[in-house]
């Protein structure tokens, strides 16, 4: 029988499999999309394949942590992984796009617990924050590796087997994780919460998140009044949530979290930096393909150097913490991210490809360090009883920040493109700009109009990178202020 240390390693490895499954699902489906659409039709639902999964994850994340408090994190994790497994099985069996979307929602709900609960369990397995930083670095490295290999692995599965196996491949992985956790995770006995379940909080949280994500999806797709109406509903639901949580015996999101200043700083940094992240991940490939006339492969490779430096950054956090304080690591890392976004914000139209890779490497190493440092800091700053809810809430706000910023960046893009088309006085159309980033169809565009079309696209992408840079600049100001507060505390 394995000893205590060996059991912890086995359980950690089992929980890491959840990162592999989530990382693969985030990227592998993009490779399979053309085949799925060709088989099931319903191209108009394409955007919802990602959005519905995100919705299920976001709504369920804080609910899974509450289940863990009441029934134990071991059972909660196994149930979430089992739900993800069921979703994977049903997605592979789907015979229409509406059914596939419904099954994606089931998988997303499972994913909410499968990716957030392990971080709560790690805080129990590794009470020493330095040891936890090292483990979280390995966890991030696993996730990053999965996101790098996802498109390649997905392409091979689709070509050799079928798009359905993109989902089936998760079934044995989920089973292995569930069984290993059952056999080797000996959860410490903790007093389970017996207070009244906060059903009102669960309902209004779910409605608020659904309305918020729906509003972001509608931005630019419908008239502004409709989108604003949905956002207004979201704010009403959030307001009702605050009222209900104030009176609840065991609130899903306790108000005391926001009276903890270090914790609020952690949340603010998470929101700002993760909101900026989608500007590079989405629009750096578009820059390479639309402004440099590169292939989709070359465009996608703008993300590879950053993924590797993200992995290196994740693995280096423990060593950095032995040398510097928490806020020193955060401040220096934010400076690195700042310069990565600054490069793209001031980039001229003739910006070389290698410079985009350098910007990606700076952002990657910064994000890798920042995620692990902030994740452990959230758990250290929260009261012990609030570690589960603070951990799940940090995951929720990261997802919402990325979803909302992605939609806002899309609106910025569309507005700049529409303005450029209007100023061309009929020479250029949106349809022509849609083909600009496609290496094959680009060749059929009027050559004499290419410089003007590229300038329109450059203006749009440039504005998006400025928006991302402003978000990171705000994070830098917070990091500078927090470091000064830390220094004052050290002098006392």
Tab-separated table of C-alpha atoms in Angstrom:
chain	number	residue	atom	x	y	z
A	1	UNK	CA	0.000	0.000	0.000
A	2	UNK	CA	1.452	3.421	-0.912
A	3	UNK	CA	2.602	5.631	1.949
A	4	UNK	CA	1.199	9.107	2.617
A	5	UNK	CA	3.653	10.922	0.329
A	6	UNK	CA	3.046	8.488	-2.530
A	7	UNK	CA	-0.731	8.809	-2.115
A	8	UNK	CA	-0.486	12.602	-2.337
A	9	UNK	CA	1.546	12.305	-5.542
A	10	UNK	CA	-0.960	9.892	-7.079
A	11	UNK	CA	-3.909	12.132	-6.152
A	12	UNK	CA	-2.091	15.186	-7.521
A	13	UNK	CA	-1.481	13.346	-10.792
A	14	UNK	CA	-5.143	12.310	-10.931
A	15	UNK	CA	-6.268	15.902	-10.419
A	16	UNK	CA	-3.821	17.088	-13.074
A	17	UNK	CA	-5.706	14.912	-15.547
A	18	UNK	CA	-8.642	17.291	-15.134
A	19	UNK	CA	-6.397	20.097	-16.384
A	20	UNK	CA	-5.425	17.965	-19.365
A	21	UNK	CA	-9.077	17.277	-20.212
A	22	UNK	CA	-10.076	20.918	-19.850
A	23	UNK	CA	-7.041	22.162	-21.780
A	24	UNK	CA	-7.695	19.722	-24.610
A	25	UNK	CA	-11.394	20.592	-24.755
A	26	UNK	CA	-10.604	24.308	-24.953
A	27	UNK	CA	-8.491	23.885	-28.096
A	28	UNK	CA	-9.229	20.527	-29.687
A	29	UNK	CA	-12.829	21.401	-30.597
A	30	UNK	CA	-11.647	24.302	-32.761
A	31	UNK	CA	-9.889	21.801	-35.019
A	32	UNK	CA	-12.993	19.624	-35.269
A	33	UNK	CA	-15.471	22.460	-35.916
A	34	UNK	CA	-15.445	22.282	-39.745
A	35	UNK	CA	-16.220	18.533	-39.677
A	36	UNK	CA	-18.889	18.956	-36.991
A	37	UNK	CA	-20.621	21.683	-39.005
A	38	UNK	CA	-20.386	19.641	-42.210
A	39	UNK	CA	-21.942	16.629	-40.459
A	40	UNK	CA	-24.574	18.248	-38.224
A	41	UNK	CA	-25.078	21.502	-40.165
A	42	UNK	CA	-26.196	24.577	-38.208
A	43	UNK	CA	-23.273	26.891	-38.918
A	44	UNK	CA	-25.269	29.691	-37.267
A	45	UNK	CA	-24.757	27.936	-33.899
A	46	UNK	CA	-20.970	27.747	-34.218
A	47	UNK	CA	-20.227	30.566	-31.778
A	48	UNK	CA	-22.468	28.994	-29.174
A	49	UNK	CA	-20.419	25.780	-29.069
A	50	UNK	CA	-17.812	27.692	-27.077
A	51	UNK	CA	-20.202	30.091	-25.340
A	52	UNK	CA	-22.531	27.397	-23.952
A	53	UNK	CA	-19.592	25.460	-22.469
A	54	UNK	CA	-18.288	28.672	-20.889
A	55	UNK	CA	-21.761	29.431	-19.558
A	56	UNK	CA	-22.089	26.047	-17.848
A	57	UNK	CA	-18.624	26.375	-16.347
A	58	UNK	CA	-19.158	29.919	-15.060
A	59	UNK	CA	-22.576	29.284	-13.508
A	60	UNK	CA	-21.568	26.057	-11.764
A	61	UNK	CA	-18.113	26.960	-10.418
A	62	UNK	CA	-19.183	28.578	-7.102
A	63	UNK	CA	-21.933	25.977	-6.652
A	64	UNK	CA	-19.434	23.117	-6.805
A	65	UNK	CA	-17.318	24.725	-4.070
A	66	UNK	CA	-20.406	24.948	-1.852
A	67	UNK	CA	-21.170	21.288	-2.487
A	68	UNK	CA	-17.587	20.530	-1.475
A	69	UNK	CA	-18.081	22.378	1.810
A	70	UNK	CA	-21.222	20.368	2.562
A	71	UNK	CA	-20.381	16.907	1.223
A	72	UNK	CA	-16.599	16.973	0.924
A	73	UNK	CA	-14.339	18.026	-1.937
A	74	UNK	CA	-13.586	14.409	-2.858
A	75	UNK	CA	-17.214	13.579	-3.646
A	76	UNK	CA	-17.801	16.958	-5.296
A	77	UNK	CA	-14.810	16.466	-7.599
A	78	UNK	CA	-15.861	12.938	-8.547
A	79	UNK	CA	-19.400	14.093	-9.346
A	80	UNK	CA	-18.134	16.973	-11.483
A	81	UNK	CA	-15.730	14.706	-13.371
A	82	UNK	CA	-18.547	12.175	-13.862
A	83	UNK	CA	-20.802	14.909	-15.260
A	84	UNK	CA	-18.021	16.001	-17.627
A	85	UNK	CA	-17.621	12.338	-18.664
A	86	UNK	CA	-21.373	12.033	-19.310
A	87	UNK	CA	-21.284	15.239	-21.344
A	88	UNK	CA	-18.368	13.915	-23.396
A	89	UNK	CA	-20.203	10.653	-24.118
A	90	UNK	CA	-23.410	12.423	-25.146
A	91	UNK	CA	-21.563	14.972	-27.300
A	92	UNK	CA	-19.948	12.144	-29.229
A	93	UNK	CA	-23.384	10.598	-29.801
A	94	UNK	CA	-25.128	13.860	-30.804
A	95	UNK	CA	-27.003	13.743	-34.119
A	96	UNK	CA	-27.973	17.421	-34.370
A	97	UNK	CA	-26.502	20.781	-33.429
A	98	UNK	CA	-29.182	21.654	-30.799
A	99	UNK	CA	-28.524	18.346	-29.022
A	100	UNK	CA	-24.771	18.925	-29.210
A	101	UNK	CA	-25.234	22.359	-27.628
A	102	UNK	CA	-27.306	20.893	-24.780
A	103	UNK	CA	-24.705	18.199	-24.144
A	104	UNK	CA	-21.950	20.874	-24.245
A	105	UNK	CA	-23.833	22.619	-21.441
A	106	UNK	CA	-23.783	19.411	-19.362
A	107	UNK	CA	-20.040	19.037	-19.950
A	108	UNK	CA	-19.515	22.700	-19.074
A	109	UNK	CA	-21.335	22.284	-15.755
A	110	UNK	CA	-19.060	19.343	-14.943
A	111	UNK	CA	-16.040	21.333	-16.054
A	112	UNK	CA	-16.882	24.067	-13.535
A	113	UNK	CA	-16.109	21.728	-10.646
A	114	UNK	CA	-13.482	19.661	-12.411
A	115	UNK	CA	-11.128	22.616	-12.924
A	116	UNK	CA	-11.817	24.631	-9.750
A	117	UNK	CA	-12.087	21.980	-7.017
A	118	UNK	CA	-8.540	20.631	-7.547
A	119	UNK	CA	-7.122	24.029	-6.510
A	120	UNK	CA	-9.115	23.806	-3.277
A	121	UNK	CA	-7.860	20.257	-2.709
A	122	UNK	CA	-4.256	21.339	-3.381
A	123	UNK	CA	-4.549	23.832	-0.503
A	124	UNK	CA	-5.290	20.861	1.791
A	125	UNK	CA	-2.683	18.518	0.306
A	126	UNK	CA	0.053	21.168	0.347
A	127	UNK	CA	-0.468	23.540	3.304
A	128	UNK	CA	3.036	24.962	2.773
A	129	UNK	CA	2.548	27.821	0.245
A	130	UNK	CA	6.025	27.363	-1.279
A	131	UNK	CA	5.392	23.683	-1.932
A	132	UNK	CA	1.967	24.560	-3.311
A	133	UNK	CA	3.544	27.093	-5.691
A	134	UNK	CA	5.795	24.364	-7.052
A	135	UNK	CA	2.868	21.992	-7.560
A	136	UNK	CA	0.699	24.667	-9.177
A	137	UNK	CA	3.587	25.400	-11.532
A	138	UNK	CA	3.493	21.762	-12.642
A	139	UNK	CA	-0.306	21.919	-12.954
A	140	UNK	CA	-0.058	24.988	-15.196
A	141	UNK	CA	2.637	23.279	-17.260
A	142	UNK	CA	0.296	20.313	-17.816
A	143	UNK	CA	-2.517	22.643	-18.890
A	144	UNK	CA	-0.258	24.608	-21.238
A	145	UNK	CA	1.086	21.418	-22.808
A	146	UNK	CA	-2.488	20.245	-23.408
A	147	UNK	CA	-3.421	23.532	-25.101
A	148	UNK	CA	-0.340	23.310	-27.351
A	149	UNK	CA	-0.954	19.689	-28.334
A	150	UNK	CA	-4.749	20.065	-28.564
A	151	UNK	CA	-4.975	21.361	-32.155
A	152	UNK	CA	-2.389	18.852	-33.419
A	153	UNK	CA	-3.975	15.932	-31.578
A	154	UNK	CA	-7.459	17.037	-32.625
A	155	UNK	CA	-6.483	17.234	-36.278
A	156	UNK	CA	-5.052	13.713	-36.154
A	157	UNK	CA	-8.188	12.312	-34.450
A	158	UNK	CA	-10.529	13.974	-36.952
A	159	UNK	CA	-8.501	12.752	-39.942
A	160	UNK	CA	-7.909	9.180	-38.730
A	161	UNK	CA	-11.059	8.454	-36.722
A	162	UNK	CA	-13.977	10.912	-36.544
A	163	UNK	CA	-14.878	14.212	-34.898
A	164	UNK	CA	-16.885	12.192	-32.374
A	165	UNK	CA	-13.667	10.798	-30.921
A	166	UNK	CA	-12.635	14.339	-29.995
A	167	UNK	CA	-15.186	13.925	-27.196
A	168	UNK	CA	-14.860	10.182	-26.580
A	169	UNK	CA	-11.137	10.554	-25.831
A	170	UNK	CA	-12.040	12.267	-22.540
A	171	UNK	CA	-13.984	9.270	-21.209
A	172	UNK	CA	-11.066	6.987	-20.203
A	173	UNK	CA	-9.103	9.961	-18.848
A	174	UNK	CA	-12.024	11.032	-16.642
A	175	UNK	CA	-12.555	7.449	-15.451
A	176	UNK	CA	-8.894	7.080	-14.475
A	177	UNK	CA	-9.022	10.355	-12.544
A	178	UNK	CA	-12.219	9.395	-10.689
A	179	UNK	CA	-10.910	5.925	-9.745
A	180	UNK	CA	-7.502	7.184	-8.568
A	181	UNK	CA	-9.118	9.855	-6.403
A	182	UNK	CA	-11.465	7.225	-4.929
A	183	UNK	CA	-8.639	4.815	-4.115
A	184	UNK	CA	-5.921	7.134	-2.866
A	185	UNK	CA	-7.454	10.403	-1.642
A	186	UNK	CA	-8.031	10.160	2.097
A	187	UNK	CA	-9.899	13.361	2.799
A	188	UNK	CA	-9.329	14.820	6.243
A	189	UNK	CA	-12.459	14.947	8.344
A	190	UNK	CA	-13.829	18.458	8.451
A	191	UNK	CA	-16.968	19.740	10.048
A	192	UNK	CA	-19.509	19.875	7.244
A	193	UNK	CA	-21.768	22.892	6.896
A	194	UNK	CA	-25.273	22.188	8.195
A	195	UNK	CA	-26.638	25.686	7.650
A	196	UNK	CA	-29.558	26.342	5.334
A	197	UNK	CA	-28.760	26.010	1.637
A	198	UNK	CA	-28.623	29.406	-0.092
A	199	UNK	CA	-31.063	28.575	-2.889
A	200	UNK	CA	-31.896	32.227	-3.532
A	201	UNK	CA	-28.233	33.071	-3.968
A	202	UNK	CA	-27.765	30.128	-6.329
A	203	UNK	CA	-30.733	31.222	-8.467
A	204	UNK	CA	-29.775	34.898	-8.734
A	205	UNK	CA	-26.088	34.096	-9.276
A	206	UNK	CA	-27.012	31.759	-12.127
A	207	UNK	CA	-29.425	34.262	-13.672
A	208	UNK	CA	-26.906	37.090	-13.340
A	209	UNK	CA	-24.084	35.124	-14.964
A	210	UNK	CA	-26.371	33.867	-17.755
A	211	UNK	CA	-27.606	37.402	-18.511
A	212	UNK	CA	-24.085	38.842	-18.384
A	213	UNK	CA	-22.640	36.239	-20.746
A	214	UNK	CA	-25.674	36.456	-23.032
A	215	UNK	CA	-25.254	40.229	-23.176
A	216	UNK	CA	-21.605	39.892	-24.167
A	217	UNK	CA	-22.542	37.437	-26.910
A	218	UNK	CA	-25.170	39.848	-28.251
A	219	UNK	CA	-22.810	42.838	-28.391
A	220	UNK	CA	-22.374	43.719	-32.032
A	221	UNK	CA	-24.792	40.970	-33.133
A	222	UNK	CA	-28.025	42.828	-32.356
A	223	UNK	CA	-28.969	46.462	-31.916
A	224	UNK	CA	-27.412	48.213	-28.929
A	225	UNK	CA	-30.744	48.691	-27.137
A	226	UNK	CA	-31.354	44.927	-26.960
A	227	UNK	CA	-27.864	44.236	-25.615
A	228	UNK	CA	-28.217	47.018	-23.023
A	229	UNK	CA	-31.571	45.562	-21.944
A	230	UNK	CA	-29.904	42.199	-21.272
A	231	UNK	CA	-27.087	43.915	-19.351
A	232	UNK	CA	-29.698	45.816	-17.315
A	233	UNK	CA	-31.303	42.484	-16.417
A	234	UNK	CA	-27.871	41.185	-15.387
A	235	UNK	CA	-27.343	44.145	-13.049
A	236	UNK	CA	-30.811	43.653	-11.548
A	237	UNK	CA	-30.038	39.984	-10.863
A	238	UNK	CA	-26.680	40.923	-9.334
A	239	UNK	CA	-28.434	43.499	-7.148
A	240	UNK	CA	-30.914	40.855	-6.002
A	241	UNK	CA	-27.987	38.513	-5.347
A	242	UNK	CA	-26.384	41.095	-3.045
A	243	UNK	CA	-29.631	41.511	-1.104
A	244	UNK	CA	-30.153	37.765	-0.747
A	245	UNK	CA	-26.522	37.094	0.209
A	246	UNK	CA	-26.681	39.758	2.928
A	247	UNK	CA	-29.468	37.821	4.656
A	248	UNK	CA	-28.341	34.248	3.917
A	249	UNK	CA	-27.000	32.001	6.693
A	250	UNK	CA	-24.420	30.467	4.377
A	251	UNK	CA	-24.060	32.758	1.319
A	252	UNK	CA	-22.594	31.374	-1.893
A	253	UNK	CA	-20.416	34.500	-2.235
A	254	UNK	CA	-19.941	35.968	1.275
A	255	UNK	CA	-19.768	39.758	1.459
A	256	UNK	CA	-16.840	39.492	3.879
A	257	UNK	CA	-14.594	38.549	0.945
A	258	UNK	CA	-14.810	42.136	-0.287
A	259	UNK	CA	-13.910	43.583	3.120
A	260	UNK	CA	-10.554	41.808	2.890
A	261	UNK	CA	-8.331	44.397	1.124
A	262	UNK	CA	-5.492	42.035	0.060
A	263	UNK	CA	-8.101	39.671	-1.390
A	264	UNK	CA	-9.798	42.491	-3.311
A	265	UNK	CA	-6.399	43.442	-4.781
A	266	UNK	CA	-5.908	39.825	-5.890
A	267	UNK	CA	-9.324	39.784	-7.560
A	268	UNK	CA	-8.722	43.138	-9.291
A	269	UNK	CA	-5.393	41.967	-10.741
A	270	UNK	CA	-6.978	38.735	-11.949
A	271	UNK	CA	-9.793	40.643	-13.691
A	272	UNK	CA	-7.611	43.259	-15.410
A	273	UNK	CA	-4.852	40.948	-16.638
A	274	UNK	CA	-7.177	38.169	-17.779
A	275	UNK	CA	-9.443	40.676	-19.514
A	276	UNK	CA	-6.457	41.903	-21.529
A	277	UNK	CA	-5.312	38.383	-22.392
A	278	UNK	CA	-7.772	37.717	-25.209
A	279	UNK	CA	-6.507	40.740	-27.156
A	280	UNK	CA	-3.256	38.941	-27.937
A	281	UNK	CA	-4.558	35.370	-28.192
A	282	UNK	CA	-7.213	36.328	-30.767
A	283	UNK	CA	-5.761	39.296	-32.646
A	284	UNK	CA	-2.048	38.481	-32.898
A	285	UNK	CA	-2.859	35.615	-35.326
A	286	UNK	CA	-5.174	37.975	-37.221
A	287	UNK	CA	-2.314	40.496	-37.472
A	288	UNK	CA	-0.017	37.855	-38.960
A	289	UNK	CA	-2.626	36.516	-41.389
A	290	UNK	CA	-4.295	39.771	-42.426
A	291	UNK	CA	-1.369	42.209	-42.422
A	292	UNK	CA	1.492	39.857	-43.308
A	293	UNK	CA	-0.424	37.577	-45.708
A	294	UNK	CA	0.653	34.487	-43.768
A	295	UNK	CA	-1.124	31.137	-43.560
A	296	UNK	CA	-3.348	30.109	-40.664
A	297	UNK	CA	-0.534	27.848	-39.439
A	298	UNK	CA	1.929	30.741	-39.265
A	299	UNK	CA	-0.727	32.896	-37.607
A	300	UNK	CA	-1.410	30.234	-35.006
A	301	UNK	CA	2.295	29.914	-34.282
A	302	UNK	CA	2.268	33.427	-32.795
A	303	UNK	CA	0.889	31.696	-29.680
A	304	UNK	CA	3.522	28.953	-29.389
A	305	UNK	CA	6.494	30.921	-27.913
A	306	UNK	CA	4.188	32.488	-25.329
A	307	UNK	CA	2.825	29.071	-24.382
A	308	UNK	CA	6.346	27.785	-23.735
A	309	UNK	CA	7.360	30.843	-21.695
A	310	UNK	CA	4.072	30.529	-19.791
A	311	UNK	CA	5.163	27.025	-18.845
A	312	UNK	CA	8.634	28.232	-17.815
A	313	UNK	CA	7.131	31.073	-15.796
A	314	UNK	CA	4.778	28.682	-14.013
A	315	UNK	CA	7.672	26.440	-12.997
A	316	UNK	CA	9.807	29.345	-11.741
A	317	UNK	CA	7.404	30.923	-9.229
A	318	UNK	CA	8.604	28.920	-6.231
A	319	UNK	CA	12.222	30.014	-6.786
A	320	UNK	CA	11.162	33.630	-7.243
A	321	UNK	CA	9.228	33.575	-3.965
A	322	UNK	CA	12.321	32.400	-2.087
A	323	UNK	CA	14.070	35.522	-3.378
A	324	UNK	CA	11.343	38.190	-3.377
A	325	UNK	CA	8.207	39.046	-1.423
A	326	UNK	CA	4.700	38.394	-2.757
A	327	UNK	CA	4.149	41.903	-4.061
A	328	UNK	CA	7.668	42.128	-5.473
A	329	UNK	CA	6.937	39.076	-7.617
A	330	UNK	CA	3.582	40.552	-8.622
A	331	UNK	CA	5.035	43.994	-9.420
A	332	UNK	CA	8.004	42.750	-11.450
A	333	UNK	CA	5.766	40.301	-13.303
A	334	UNK	CA	3.228	43.004	-14.111
A	335	UNK	CA	6.052	45.120	-15.562
A	336	UNK	CA	6.982	42.213	-17.857
A	337	UNK	CA	3.366	41.843	-19.009
A	338	UNK	CA	3.141	45.632	-19.402
A	339	UNK	CA	6.076	45.737	-21.817
A	340	UNK	CA	4.616	42.834	-23.802
A	341	UNK	CA	1.370	44.736	-24.352
A	342	UNK	CA	3.209	48.030	-24.894
A	343	UNK	CA	5.077	46.451	-27.819
A	344	UNK	CA	1.802	45.590	-29.533
A	345	UNK	CA	0.110	48.898	-28.632
A	346	UNK	CA	2.827	51.020	-30.288
A	347	UNK	CA	3.524	48.551	-33.112
A	348	UNK	CA	3.634	50.207	-36.548
A	349	UNK	CA	2.022	48.717	-39.636
A	350	UNK	CA	5.439	47.263	-40.611
A	351	UNK	CA	5.910	45.440	-37.288
A	352	UNK	CA	8.007	42.293	-38.000
A	353	UNK	CA	6.799	38.786	-37.215
A	354	UNK	CA	9.652	38.077	-34.784
A	355	UNK	CA	8.632	41.121	-32.713
A	356	UNK	CA	5.121	39.678	-32.294
A	357	UNK	CA	6.731	36.483	-30.994
A	358	UNK	CA	8.815	38.506	-28.510
A	359	UNK	CA	5.676	40.292	-27.274
A	360	UNK	CA	3.988	36.909	-26.884
A	361	UNK	CA	6.934	35.535	-24.920
A	362	UNK	CA	6.830	38.475	-22.497
A	363	UNK	CA	3.106	38.074	-21.960
A	364	UNK	CA	3.420	34.305	-21.640
A	365	UNK	CA	6.087	34.296	-18.930
A	366	UNK	CA	4.229	37.048	-17.080
A	367	UNK	CA	0.894	35.235	-17.194
A	368	UNK	CA	2.488	31.973	-16.065
A	369	UNK	CA	4.070	33.588	-13.010
A	370	UNK	CA	1.089	35.785	-12.216
A	371	UNK	CA	-1.522	33.022	-12.279
A	372	UNK	CA	0.299	30.771	-9.829
A	373	UNK	CA	1.373	33.588	-7.519
A	374	UNK	CA	-2.116	35.084	-7.353
A	375	UNK	CA	-3.834	31.701	-6.983
A	376	UNK	CA	-1.775	30.838	-3.908
A	377	UNK	CA	-2.065	34.401	-2.591
A	378	UNK	CA	-5.865	34.256	-2.794
A	379	UNK	CA	-5.808	31.144	-0.619
A	380	UNK	CA	-3.344	32.691	1.835
A	381	UNK	CA	-5.220	36.013	2.061
A	382	UNK	CA	-8.635	34.420	2.624
A	383	UNK	CA	-9.735	33.189	6.024
A	384	UNK	CA	-9.318	29.393	6.236
A	385	UNK	CA	-13.104	28.911	6.134
A	386	UNK	CA	-13.287	31.041	2.957
A	387	UNK	CA	-10.521	29.303	0.965
A	388	UNK	CA	-12.955	27.186	-1.124
A	389	UNK	CA	-15.287	30.048	-2.059
A	390	UNK	CA	-12.411	32.512	-2.650
A	391	UNK	CA	-10.683	29.995	-4.925
A	392	UNK	CA	-13.805	29.287	-6.977
A	393	UNK	CA	-14.717	32.986	-7.127
A	394	UNK	CA	-11.274	33.863	-8.508
A	395	UNK	CA	-11.853	31.306	-11.269
A	396	UNK	CA	-15.328	32.696	-11.993
A	397	UNK	CA	-14.176	36.313	-12.349
A	398	UNK	CA	-11.296	35.303	-14.646
A	399	UNK	CA	-13.735	33.577	-16.969
A	400	UNK	CA	-16.183	36.468	-16.920
A	401	UNK	CA	-13.389	38.987	-17.514
A	402	UNK	CA	-12.197	37.100	-20.592
A	403	UNK	CA	-15.724	36.603	-21.942
A	404	UNK	CA	-16.741	40.245	-21.532
A	405	UNK	CA	-13.475	41.675	-22.861
A	406	UNK	CA	-13.576	39.343	-25.872
A	407	UNK	CA	-16.990	40.698	-26.815
A	408	UNK	CA	-15.896	44.306	-26.274
A	409	UNK	CA	-12.815	43.746	-28.435
A	410	UNK	CA	-15.125	42.319	-31.094
A	411	UNK	CA	-17.253	45.466	-30.969
A	412	UNK	CA	-14.118	47.630	-31.321
A	413	UNK	CA	-13.076	45.576	-34.346
A	414	UNK	CA	-16.479	45.808	-36.028
A	415	UNK	CA	-16.800	49.549	-35.434
A	416	UNK	CA	-13.379	50.302	-36.906
A	417	UNK	CA	-14.007	48.050	-39.901
A	418	UNK	CA	-17.406	49.654	-40.533
A	419	UNK	CA	-15.846	53.115	-40.293
A	420	UNK	CA	-13.121	52.134	-42.770
A	421	UNK	CA	-15.662	50.696	-45.200
A	422	UNK	CA	-17.760	53.870	-45.009
A	423	UNK	CA	-14.706	56.036	-45.714
A	424	UNK	CA	-13.819	53.946	-48.786
A	425	UNK	CA	-17.011	55.186	-50.519
A	426	UNK	CA	-17.982	51.767	-51.857
A	427	UNK	CA	-14.556	50.564	-53.017
A	428	UNK	CA	-14.243	48.153	-50.070
A	429	UNK	CA	-16.891	45.967	-48.417
A	430	UNK	CA	-17.022	44.017	-45.163
A	431	UNK	CA	-17.121	40.821	-47.234
A	432	UNK	CA	-13.781	41.759	-48.806
A	433	UNK	CA	-12.274	42.407	-45.368
A	434	UNK	CA	-13.516	38.993	-44.211
A	435	UNK	CA	-11.375	37.402	-46.938
A	436	UNK	CA	-8.290	39.488	-46.118
A	437	UNK	CA	-7.131	37.157	-43.327
A	438	UNK	CA	-7.700	33.983	-45.374
A	439	UNK	CA	-4.514	33.043	-47.236
A	440	UNK	CA	-6.374	31.295	-50.077
A	441	UNK	CA	-9.228	33.741	-50.725
A	442	UNK	CA	-6.971	36.779	-50.260
A	443	UNK	CA	-5.446	36.087	-53.680
A	444	UNK	CA	-8.819	36.800	-55.322
A	445	UNK	CA	-9.092	40.306	-53.849
A	446	UNK	CA	-8.273	43.364	-56.032
A	447	UNK	CA	-4.531	43.878	-55.602
A	448	UNK	CA	-4.766	47.661	-55.898
A	449	UNK	CA	-7.082	47.760	-52.856
A	450	UNK	CA	-4.988	45.515	-50.594
A	451	UNK	CA	-2.957	48.368	-49.004
A	452	UNK	CA	-6.133	50.263	-48.117
A	453	UNK	CA	-7.826	47.147	-46.730
A	454	UNK	CA	-4.746	46.303	-44.673
A	455	UNK	CA	-4.701	49.830	-43.260
A	456	UNK	CA	-8.342	49.476	-42.173
A	457	UNK	CA	-7.611	46.152	-40.477
A	458	UNK	CA	-4.452	47.560	-38.879
A	459	UNK	CA	-6.424	50.453	-37.382
A	460	UNK	CA	-8.952	48.048	-35.859
A	461	UNK	CA	-6.393	45.635	-34.382
A	462	UNK	CA	-4.226	48.519	-33.187
A	463	UNK	CA	-7.188	49.948	-31.228
A	464	UNK	CA	-7.780	46.543	-29.606
A	465	UNK	CA	-4.160	46.274	-28.485
A	466	UNK	CA	-4.391	49.761	-27.002
A	467	UNK	CA	-7.466	48.642	-25.057
A	468	UNK	CA	-5.565	45.603	-23.756
A	469	UNK	CA	-2.593	47.800	-22.867
A	470	UNK	CA	-4.808	50.188	-20.859
A	471	UNK	CA	-6.148	47.253	-18.826
A	472	UNK	CA	-2.620	46.055	-18.030
A	473	UNK	CA	-1.531	49.623	-17.216
A	474	UNK	CA	-4.355	49.783	-14.654
A	475	UNK	CA	-3.126	46.478	-13.184
A	476	UNK	CA	0.399	47.924	-12.992
A	477	UNK	CA	-0.826	50.952	-11.026
A	478	UNK	CA	-2.530	48.622	-8.534
A	479	UNK	CA	0.628	46.488	-8.249
A	480	UNK	CA	2.797	49.584	-7.630
A	481	UNK	CA	0.413	50.816	-4.931
A	482	UNK	CA	0.225	47.375	-3.284
A	483	UNK	CA	4.024	47.062	-3.219
A	484	UNK	CA	4.318	50.479	-1.553
A	485	UNK	CA	1.801	49.417	1.083
A	486	UNK	CA	3.807	46.243	1.656
A	487	UNK	CA	7.045	48.237	2.125
A	488	UNK	CA	5.352	50.538	4.635
A	489	UNK	CA	4.170	47.512	6.577
A	490	UNK	CA	7.695	46.060	6.612
A	491	UNK	CA	9.132	49.293	8.075
A	492	UNK	CA	6.749	49.248	11.041
